[in-house]
mmCIF file of C-alpha atoms in Angstrom:
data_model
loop_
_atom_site.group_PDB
_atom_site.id
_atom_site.type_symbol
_atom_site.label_atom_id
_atom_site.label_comp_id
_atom_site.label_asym_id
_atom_site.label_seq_id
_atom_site.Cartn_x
_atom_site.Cartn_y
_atom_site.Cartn_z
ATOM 1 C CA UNK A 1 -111.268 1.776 -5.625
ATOM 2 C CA UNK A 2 -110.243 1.391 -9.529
ATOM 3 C CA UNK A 3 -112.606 -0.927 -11.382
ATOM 4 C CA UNK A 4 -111.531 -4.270 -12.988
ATOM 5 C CA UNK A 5 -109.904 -3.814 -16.162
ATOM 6 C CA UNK A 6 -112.465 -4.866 -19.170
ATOM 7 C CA UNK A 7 -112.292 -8.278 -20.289
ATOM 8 C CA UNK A 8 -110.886 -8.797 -23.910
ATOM 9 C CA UNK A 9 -113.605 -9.340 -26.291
ATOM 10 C CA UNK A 10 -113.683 -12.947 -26.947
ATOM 11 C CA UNK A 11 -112.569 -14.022 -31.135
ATOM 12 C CA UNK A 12 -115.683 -15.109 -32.897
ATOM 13 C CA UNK A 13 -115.777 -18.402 -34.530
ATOM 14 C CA UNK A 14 -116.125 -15.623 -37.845
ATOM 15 C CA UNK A 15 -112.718 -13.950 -37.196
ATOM 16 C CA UNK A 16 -111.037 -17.436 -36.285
ATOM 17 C CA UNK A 17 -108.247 -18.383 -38.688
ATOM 18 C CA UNK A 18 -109.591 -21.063 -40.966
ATOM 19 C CA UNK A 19 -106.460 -23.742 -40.568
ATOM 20 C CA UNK A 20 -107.434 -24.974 -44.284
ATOM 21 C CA UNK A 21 -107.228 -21.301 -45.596
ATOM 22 C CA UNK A 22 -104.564 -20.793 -43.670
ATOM 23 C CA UNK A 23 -102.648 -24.261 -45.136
ATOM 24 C CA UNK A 24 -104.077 -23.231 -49.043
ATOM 25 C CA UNK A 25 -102.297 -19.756 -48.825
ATOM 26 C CA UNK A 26 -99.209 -21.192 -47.572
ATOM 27 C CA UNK A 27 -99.236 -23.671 -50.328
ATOM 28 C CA UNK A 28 -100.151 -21.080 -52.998
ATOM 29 C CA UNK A 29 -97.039 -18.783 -51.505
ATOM 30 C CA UNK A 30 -94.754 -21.585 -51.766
ATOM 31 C CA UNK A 31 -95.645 -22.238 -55.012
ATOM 32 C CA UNK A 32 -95.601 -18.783 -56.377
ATOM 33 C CA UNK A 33 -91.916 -18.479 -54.837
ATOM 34 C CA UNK A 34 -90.914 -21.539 -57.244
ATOM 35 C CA UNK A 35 -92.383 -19.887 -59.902
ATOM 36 C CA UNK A 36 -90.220 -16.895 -59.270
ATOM 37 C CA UNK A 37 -87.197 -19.062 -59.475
ATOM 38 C CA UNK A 38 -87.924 -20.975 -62.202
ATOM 39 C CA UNK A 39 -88.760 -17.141 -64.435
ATOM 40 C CA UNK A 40 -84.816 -16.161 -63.273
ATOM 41 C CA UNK A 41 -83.260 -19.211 -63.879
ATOM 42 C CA UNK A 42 -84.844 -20.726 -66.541
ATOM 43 C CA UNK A 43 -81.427 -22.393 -67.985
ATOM 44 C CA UNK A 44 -82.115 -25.101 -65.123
ATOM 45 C CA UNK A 45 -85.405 -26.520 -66.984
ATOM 46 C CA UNK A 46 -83.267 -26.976 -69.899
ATOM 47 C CA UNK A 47 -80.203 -28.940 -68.843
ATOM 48 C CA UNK A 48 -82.977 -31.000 -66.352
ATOM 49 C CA UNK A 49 -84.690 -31.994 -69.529
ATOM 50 C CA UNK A 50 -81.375 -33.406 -71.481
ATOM 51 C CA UNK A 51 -81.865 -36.685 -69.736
ATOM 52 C CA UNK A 52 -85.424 -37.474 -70.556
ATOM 53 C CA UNK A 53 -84.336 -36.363 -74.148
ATOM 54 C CA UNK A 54 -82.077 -38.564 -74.491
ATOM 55 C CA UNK A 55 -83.722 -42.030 -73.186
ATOM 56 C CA UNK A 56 -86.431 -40.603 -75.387
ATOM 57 C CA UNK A 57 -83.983 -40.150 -78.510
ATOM 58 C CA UNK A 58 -81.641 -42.800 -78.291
ATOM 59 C CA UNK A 59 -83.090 -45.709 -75.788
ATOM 60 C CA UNK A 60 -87.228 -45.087 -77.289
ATOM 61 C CA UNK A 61 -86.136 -44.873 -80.882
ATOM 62 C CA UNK A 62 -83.697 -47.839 -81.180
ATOM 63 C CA UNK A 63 -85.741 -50.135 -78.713
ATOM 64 C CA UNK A 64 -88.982 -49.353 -81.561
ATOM 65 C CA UNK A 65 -86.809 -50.211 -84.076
ATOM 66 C CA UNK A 66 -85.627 -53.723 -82.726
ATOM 67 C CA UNK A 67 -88.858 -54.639 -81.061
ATOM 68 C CA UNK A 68 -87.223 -56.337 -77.790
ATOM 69 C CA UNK A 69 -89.515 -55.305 -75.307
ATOM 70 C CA UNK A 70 -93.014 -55.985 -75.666
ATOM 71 C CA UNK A 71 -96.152 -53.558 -75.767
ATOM 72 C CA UNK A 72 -98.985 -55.612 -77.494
ATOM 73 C CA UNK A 73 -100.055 -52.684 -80.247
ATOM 74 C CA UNK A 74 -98.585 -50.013 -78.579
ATOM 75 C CA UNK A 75 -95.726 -48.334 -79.915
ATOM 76 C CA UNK A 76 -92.283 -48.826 -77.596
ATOM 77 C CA UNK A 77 -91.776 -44.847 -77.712
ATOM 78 C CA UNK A 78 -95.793 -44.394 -76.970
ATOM 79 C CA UNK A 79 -95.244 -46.832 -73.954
ATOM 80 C CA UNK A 80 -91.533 -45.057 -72.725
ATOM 81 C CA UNK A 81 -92.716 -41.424 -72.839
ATOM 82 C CA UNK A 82 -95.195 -41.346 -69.826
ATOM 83 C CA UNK A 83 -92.426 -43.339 -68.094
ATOM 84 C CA UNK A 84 -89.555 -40.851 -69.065
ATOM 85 C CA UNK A 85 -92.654 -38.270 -67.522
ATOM 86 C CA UNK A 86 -92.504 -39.459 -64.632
ATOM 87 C CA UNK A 87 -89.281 -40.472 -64.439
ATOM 88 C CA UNK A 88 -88.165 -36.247 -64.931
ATOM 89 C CA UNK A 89 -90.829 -35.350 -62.415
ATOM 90 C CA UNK A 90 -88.863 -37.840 -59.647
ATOM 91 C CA UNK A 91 -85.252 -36.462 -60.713
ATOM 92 C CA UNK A 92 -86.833 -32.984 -60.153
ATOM 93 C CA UNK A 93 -88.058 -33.799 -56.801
ATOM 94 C CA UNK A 94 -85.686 -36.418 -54.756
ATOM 95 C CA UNK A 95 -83.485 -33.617 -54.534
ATOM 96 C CA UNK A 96 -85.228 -31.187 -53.328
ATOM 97 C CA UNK A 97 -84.384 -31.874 -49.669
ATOM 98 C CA UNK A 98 -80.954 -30.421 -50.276
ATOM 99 C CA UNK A 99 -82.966 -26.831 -50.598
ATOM 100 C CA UNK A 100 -84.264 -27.483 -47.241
ATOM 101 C CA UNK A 101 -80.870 -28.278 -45.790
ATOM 102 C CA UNK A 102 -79.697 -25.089 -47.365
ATOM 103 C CA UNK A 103 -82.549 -22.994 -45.834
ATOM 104 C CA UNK A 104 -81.213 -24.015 -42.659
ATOM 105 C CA UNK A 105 -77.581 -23.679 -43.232
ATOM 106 C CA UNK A 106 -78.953 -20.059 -44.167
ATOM 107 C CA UNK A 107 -81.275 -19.503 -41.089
ATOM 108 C CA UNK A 108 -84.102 -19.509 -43.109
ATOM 109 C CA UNK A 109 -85.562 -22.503 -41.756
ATOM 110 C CA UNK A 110 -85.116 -21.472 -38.258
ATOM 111 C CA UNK A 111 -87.359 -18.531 -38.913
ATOM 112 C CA UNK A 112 -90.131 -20.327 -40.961
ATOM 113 C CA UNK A 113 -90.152 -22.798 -37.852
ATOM 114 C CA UNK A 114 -90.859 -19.851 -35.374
ATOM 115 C CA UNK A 115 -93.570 -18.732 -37.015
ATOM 116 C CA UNK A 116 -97.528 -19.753 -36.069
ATOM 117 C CA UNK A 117 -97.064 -21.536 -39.968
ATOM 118 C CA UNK A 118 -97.940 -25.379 -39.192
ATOM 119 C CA UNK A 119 -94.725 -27.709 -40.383
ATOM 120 C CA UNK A 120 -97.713 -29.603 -42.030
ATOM 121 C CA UNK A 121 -98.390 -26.051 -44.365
ATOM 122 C CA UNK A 122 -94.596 -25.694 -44.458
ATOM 123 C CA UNK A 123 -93.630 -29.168 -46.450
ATOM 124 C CA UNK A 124 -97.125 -29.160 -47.841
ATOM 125 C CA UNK A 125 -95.934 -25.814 -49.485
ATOM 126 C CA UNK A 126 -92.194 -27.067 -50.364
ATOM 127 C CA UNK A 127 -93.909 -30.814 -51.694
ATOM 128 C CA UNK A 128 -96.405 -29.032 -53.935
ATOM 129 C CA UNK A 129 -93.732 -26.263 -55.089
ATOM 130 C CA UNK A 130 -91.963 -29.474 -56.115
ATOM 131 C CA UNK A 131 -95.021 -30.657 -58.242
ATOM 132 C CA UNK A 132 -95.171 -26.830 -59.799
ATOM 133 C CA UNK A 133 -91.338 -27.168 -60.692
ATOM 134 C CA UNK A 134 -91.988 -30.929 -62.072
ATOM 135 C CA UNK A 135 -94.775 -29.691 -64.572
ATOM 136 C CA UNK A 136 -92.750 -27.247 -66.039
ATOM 137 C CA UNK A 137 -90.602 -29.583 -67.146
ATOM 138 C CA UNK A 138 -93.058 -31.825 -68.174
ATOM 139 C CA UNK A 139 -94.130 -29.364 -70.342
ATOM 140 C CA UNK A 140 -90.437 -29.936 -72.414
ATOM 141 C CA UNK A 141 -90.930 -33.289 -72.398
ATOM 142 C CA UNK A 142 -94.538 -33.418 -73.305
ATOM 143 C CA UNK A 143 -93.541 -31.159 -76.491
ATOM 144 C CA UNK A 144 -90.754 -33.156 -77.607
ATOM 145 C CA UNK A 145 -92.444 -36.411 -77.256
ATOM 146 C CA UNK A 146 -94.980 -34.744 -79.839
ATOM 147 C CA UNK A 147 -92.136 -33.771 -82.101
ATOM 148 C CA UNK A 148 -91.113 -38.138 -82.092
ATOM 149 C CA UNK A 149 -94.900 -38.719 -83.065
ATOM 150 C CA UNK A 150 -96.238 -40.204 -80.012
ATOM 151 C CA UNK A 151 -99.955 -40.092 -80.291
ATOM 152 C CA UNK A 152 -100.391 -37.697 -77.040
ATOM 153 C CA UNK A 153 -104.145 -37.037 -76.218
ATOM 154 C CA UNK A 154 -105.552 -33.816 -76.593
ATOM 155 C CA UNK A 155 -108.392 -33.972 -74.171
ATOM 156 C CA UNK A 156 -108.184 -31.238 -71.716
ATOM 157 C CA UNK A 157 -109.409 -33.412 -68.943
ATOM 158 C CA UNK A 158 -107.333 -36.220 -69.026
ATOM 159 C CA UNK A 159 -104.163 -33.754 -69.629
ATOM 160 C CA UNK A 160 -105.345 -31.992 -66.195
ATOM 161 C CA UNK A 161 -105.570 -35.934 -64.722
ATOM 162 C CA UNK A 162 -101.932 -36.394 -65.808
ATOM 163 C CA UNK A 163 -100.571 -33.004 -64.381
ATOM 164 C CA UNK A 164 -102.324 -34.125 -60.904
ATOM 165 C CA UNK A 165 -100.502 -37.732 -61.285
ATOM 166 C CA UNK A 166 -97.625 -35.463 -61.858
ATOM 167 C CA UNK A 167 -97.910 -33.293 -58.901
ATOM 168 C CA UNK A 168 -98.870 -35.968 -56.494
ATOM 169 C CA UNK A 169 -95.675 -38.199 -57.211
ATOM 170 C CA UNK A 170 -93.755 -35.400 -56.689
ATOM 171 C CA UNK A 171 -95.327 -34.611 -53.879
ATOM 172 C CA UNK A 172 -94.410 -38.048 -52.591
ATOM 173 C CA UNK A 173 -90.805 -38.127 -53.579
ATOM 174 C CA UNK A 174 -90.329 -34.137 -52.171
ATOM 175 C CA UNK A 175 -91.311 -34.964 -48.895
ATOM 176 C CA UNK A 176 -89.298 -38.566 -49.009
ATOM 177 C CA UNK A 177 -86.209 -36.157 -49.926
ATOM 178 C CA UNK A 178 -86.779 -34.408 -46.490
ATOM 179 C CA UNK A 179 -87.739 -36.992 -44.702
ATOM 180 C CA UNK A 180 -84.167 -38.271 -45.558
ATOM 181 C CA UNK A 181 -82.781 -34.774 -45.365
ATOM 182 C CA UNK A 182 -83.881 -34.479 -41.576
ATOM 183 C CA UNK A 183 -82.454 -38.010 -40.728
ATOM 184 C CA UNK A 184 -79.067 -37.190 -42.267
ATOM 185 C CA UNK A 185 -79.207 -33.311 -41.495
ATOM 186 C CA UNK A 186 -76.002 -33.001 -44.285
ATOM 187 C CA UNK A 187 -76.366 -32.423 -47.836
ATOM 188 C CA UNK A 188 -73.770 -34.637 -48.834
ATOM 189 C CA UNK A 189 -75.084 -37.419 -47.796
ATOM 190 C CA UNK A 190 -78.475 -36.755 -48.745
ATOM 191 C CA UNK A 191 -77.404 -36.097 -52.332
ATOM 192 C CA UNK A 192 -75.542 -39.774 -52.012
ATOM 193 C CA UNK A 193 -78.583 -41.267 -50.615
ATOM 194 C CA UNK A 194 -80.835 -39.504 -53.372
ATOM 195 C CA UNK A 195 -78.471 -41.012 -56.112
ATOM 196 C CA UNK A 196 -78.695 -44.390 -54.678
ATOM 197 C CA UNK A 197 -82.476 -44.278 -54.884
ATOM 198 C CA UNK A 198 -83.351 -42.650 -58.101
ATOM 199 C CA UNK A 199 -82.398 -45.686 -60.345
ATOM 200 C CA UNK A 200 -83.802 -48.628 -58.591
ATOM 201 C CA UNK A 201 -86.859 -46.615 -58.101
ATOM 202 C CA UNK A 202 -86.670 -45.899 -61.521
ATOM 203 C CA UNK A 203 -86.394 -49.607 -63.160
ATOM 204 C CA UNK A 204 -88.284 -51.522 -60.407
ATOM 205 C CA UNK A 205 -91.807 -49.257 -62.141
ATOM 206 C CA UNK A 206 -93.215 -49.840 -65.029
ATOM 207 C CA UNK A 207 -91.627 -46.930 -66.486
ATOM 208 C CA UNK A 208 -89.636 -49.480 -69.069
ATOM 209 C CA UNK A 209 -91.428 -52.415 -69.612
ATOM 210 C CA UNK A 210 -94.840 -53.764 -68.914
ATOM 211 C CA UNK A 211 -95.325 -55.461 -65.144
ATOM 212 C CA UNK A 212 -95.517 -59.471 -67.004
ATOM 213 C CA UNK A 213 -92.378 -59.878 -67.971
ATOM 214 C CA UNK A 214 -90.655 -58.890 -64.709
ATOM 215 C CA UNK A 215 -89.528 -61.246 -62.564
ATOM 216 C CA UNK A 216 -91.132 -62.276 -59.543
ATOM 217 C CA UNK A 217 -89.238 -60.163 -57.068
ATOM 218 C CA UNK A 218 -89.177 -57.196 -59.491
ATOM 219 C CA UNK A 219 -92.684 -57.396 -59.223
ATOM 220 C CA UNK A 220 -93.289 -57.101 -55.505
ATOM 221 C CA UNK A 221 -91.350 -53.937 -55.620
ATOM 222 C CA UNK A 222 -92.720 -52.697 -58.429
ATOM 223 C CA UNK A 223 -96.540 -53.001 -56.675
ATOM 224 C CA UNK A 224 -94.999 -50.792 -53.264
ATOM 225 C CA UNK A 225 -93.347 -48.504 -55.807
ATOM 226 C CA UNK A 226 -95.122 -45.184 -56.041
ATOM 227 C CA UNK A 227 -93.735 -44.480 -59.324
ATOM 228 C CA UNK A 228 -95.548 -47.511 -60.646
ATOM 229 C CA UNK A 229 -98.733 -46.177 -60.229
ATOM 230 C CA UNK A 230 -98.075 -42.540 -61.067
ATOM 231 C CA UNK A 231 -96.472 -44.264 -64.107
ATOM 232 C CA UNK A 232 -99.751 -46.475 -64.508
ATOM 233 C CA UNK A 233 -102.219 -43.258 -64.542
ATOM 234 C CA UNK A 234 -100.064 -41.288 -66.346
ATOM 235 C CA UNK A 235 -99.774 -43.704 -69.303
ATOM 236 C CA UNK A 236 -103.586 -44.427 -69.393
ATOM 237 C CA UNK A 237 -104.478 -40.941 -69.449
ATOM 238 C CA UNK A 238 -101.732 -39.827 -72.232
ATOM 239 C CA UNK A 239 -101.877 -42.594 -74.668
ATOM 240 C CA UNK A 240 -104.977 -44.635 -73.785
ATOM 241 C CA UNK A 241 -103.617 -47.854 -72.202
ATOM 242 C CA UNK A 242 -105.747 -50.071 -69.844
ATOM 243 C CA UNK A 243 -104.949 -48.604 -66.371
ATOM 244 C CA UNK A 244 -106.544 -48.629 -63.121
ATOM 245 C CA UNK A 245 -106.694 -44.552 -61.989
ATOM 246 C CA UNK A 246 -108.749 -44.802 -59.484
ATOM 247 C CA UNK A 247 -106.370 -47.205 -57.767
ATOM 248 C CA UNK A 248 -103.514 -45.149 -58.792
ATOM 249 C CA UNK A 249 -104.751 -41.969 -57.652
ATOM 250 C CA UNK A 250 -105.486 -43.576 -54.213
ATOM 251 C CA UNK A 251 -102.061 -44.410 -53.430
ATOM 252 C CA UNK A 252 -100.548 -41.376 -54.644
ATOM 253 C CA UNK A 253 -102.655 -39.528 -52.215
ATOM 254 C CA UNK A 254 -102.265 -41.674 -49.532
ATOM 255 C CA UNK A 255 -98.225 -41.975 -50.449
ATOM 256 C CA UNK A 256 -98.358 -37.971 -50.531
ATOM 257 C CA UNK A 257 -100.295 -37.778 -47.321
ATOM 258 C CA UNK A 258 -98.322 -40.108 -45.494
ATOM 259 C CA UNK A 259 -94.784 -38.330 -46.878
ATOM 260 C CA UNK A 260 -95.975 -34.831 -45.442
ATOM 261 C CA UNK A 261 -96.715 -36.491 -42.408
ATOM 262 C CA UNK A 262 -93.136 -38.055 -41.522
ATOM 263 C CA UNK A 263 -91.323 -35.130 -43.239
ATOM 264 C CA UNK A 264 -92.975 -32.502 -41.004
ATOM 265 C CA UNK A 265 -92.394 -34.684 -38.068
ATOM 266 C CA UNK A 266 -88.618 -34.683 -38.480
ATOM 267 C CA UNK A 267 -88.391 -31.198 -40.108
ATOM 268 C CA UNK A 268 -87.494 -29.460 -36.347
ATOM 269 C CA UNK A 269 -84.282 -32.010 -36.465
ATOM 270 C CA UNK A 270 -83.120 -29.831 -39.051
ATOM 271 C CA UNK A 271 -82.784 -26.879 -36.462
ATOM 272 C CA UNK A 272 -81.225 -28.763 -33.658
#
């Protein structure tokens, strides 16, 4: 009579994948693959940052000059460049959906999907990669902003507050650009949809002008606008304005948290 075949050795809890190890290095490898793009193909973080430039150049400087909008003792191109910050870091990022649509056009997607990778680590990855991609840019605009004479702060902590403000709005607006990307499943009408968006997003914040002198209606979407408050903390931390951060860092990452939800949720529609 043959004896029983041994029992497996049962996993210790030790040799267990660690799901937020597991979610980190997926992040950190989505991330690092951005970076690669962005070292080949850095002609892309140029033309991106011709925009920004030029609301900084021509709409900051001649709205200083005439004084039509007003900031109390602030500067009008102090106020406008944490706005046109955060206003590159969206452009960057509402389109990154099309990349996912491309992925599976490729049959990349289909193979990420088999994998024992969580969606959750997947869009987690491509929302953060998003935020990596965003601060580069920032960096362009951050410098040139300098060169106009905006009083940027040089405190190391408050610059570090400002790149997480950064990264979680663009976090946000990634995973919004796949969220519409799996509900439309083509990329031309996601980039329609994402050129709808941008602008009202864009001038219902405070990116322009301050909150009281908005209409009423302007200001009810401005206070479920995301950009408003990565606007808000942005602006407080750069230039010193009154701001409430610990507000605005709440809803970016519940906005963030929420986005990676829904996106990873419709990310297998993508496949079928």
């Amino acid at each position: 009579m043959s004896a029983p075949p041994a029992a497996r050795p049962a996993v210790s809890a030790e040799n267990a994948p660690n799901p937020v190890r597991q979610l980190a290095s997926r992040v950190g490898t989505m991330c690092l693959v951005e970076l690669q793009k962005l070292r080949h193909d850095r002609t892309e973080l140029v033309t991106r940052a011709i925009q920004p430039a030029l609301w900084l150049l021509v709409f900051g400087e001649t709205f200083t000059r005439i004084r039509a909008i007003p900031t109390g003792s602030t500067p009008y191109l102090d106020y406008l460049a944490p706005g046109i910050l955060a206003q590159s870091a969206l452009f960057v990022a509402i389109f990154f959906g099309i990349q996912i649509i491309w992925e599976r056009d490729a049959g990349v997607l289909a193979k990420l999907l088999v994998t024992p990778t969580p969606r959750a680590a997947l869009v987690t990855g491509k929302a953060f990669a998003a935020g990596v991609r965003a601060l580069a840019q920032a960096v362009i605009v951050l410098v040139l902003a300098a060169l106009l004479g905006v009083a940027l702060t040089a405190n190391p902590l408050k610059l570090l507050g400002v790149a997480a403000a950064l990264v979680l709005g663009s976090a946000f607006f990634c995973c919004l650009s796949i969220t519409i990307a799996g509900l439309v499943l083509s990329r031309e009408r996601l980039m329609g949809i994402g050129q709808a968006i941008t602008m009202p997003l864009f001038f219902a914040s405070n990116a322009l002008y301050p909150v009281d002198i908005m209409p009423t209606w302007l200001r009810v979407l401005n206070h479920v606008n995301p950009l408003s408050y990565e606007v808000d903390a942005v602006r407080g931390l750069l230039i010193g304005t009154p701001s409430r951060l610990a507000l605005d860092f709440g809803v970016l990452v519940l906005a963030a948290v929420v986005a990676i939800a829904v996106a990873s949720a419709l990310l297998g529609r993508l496949t079928r």
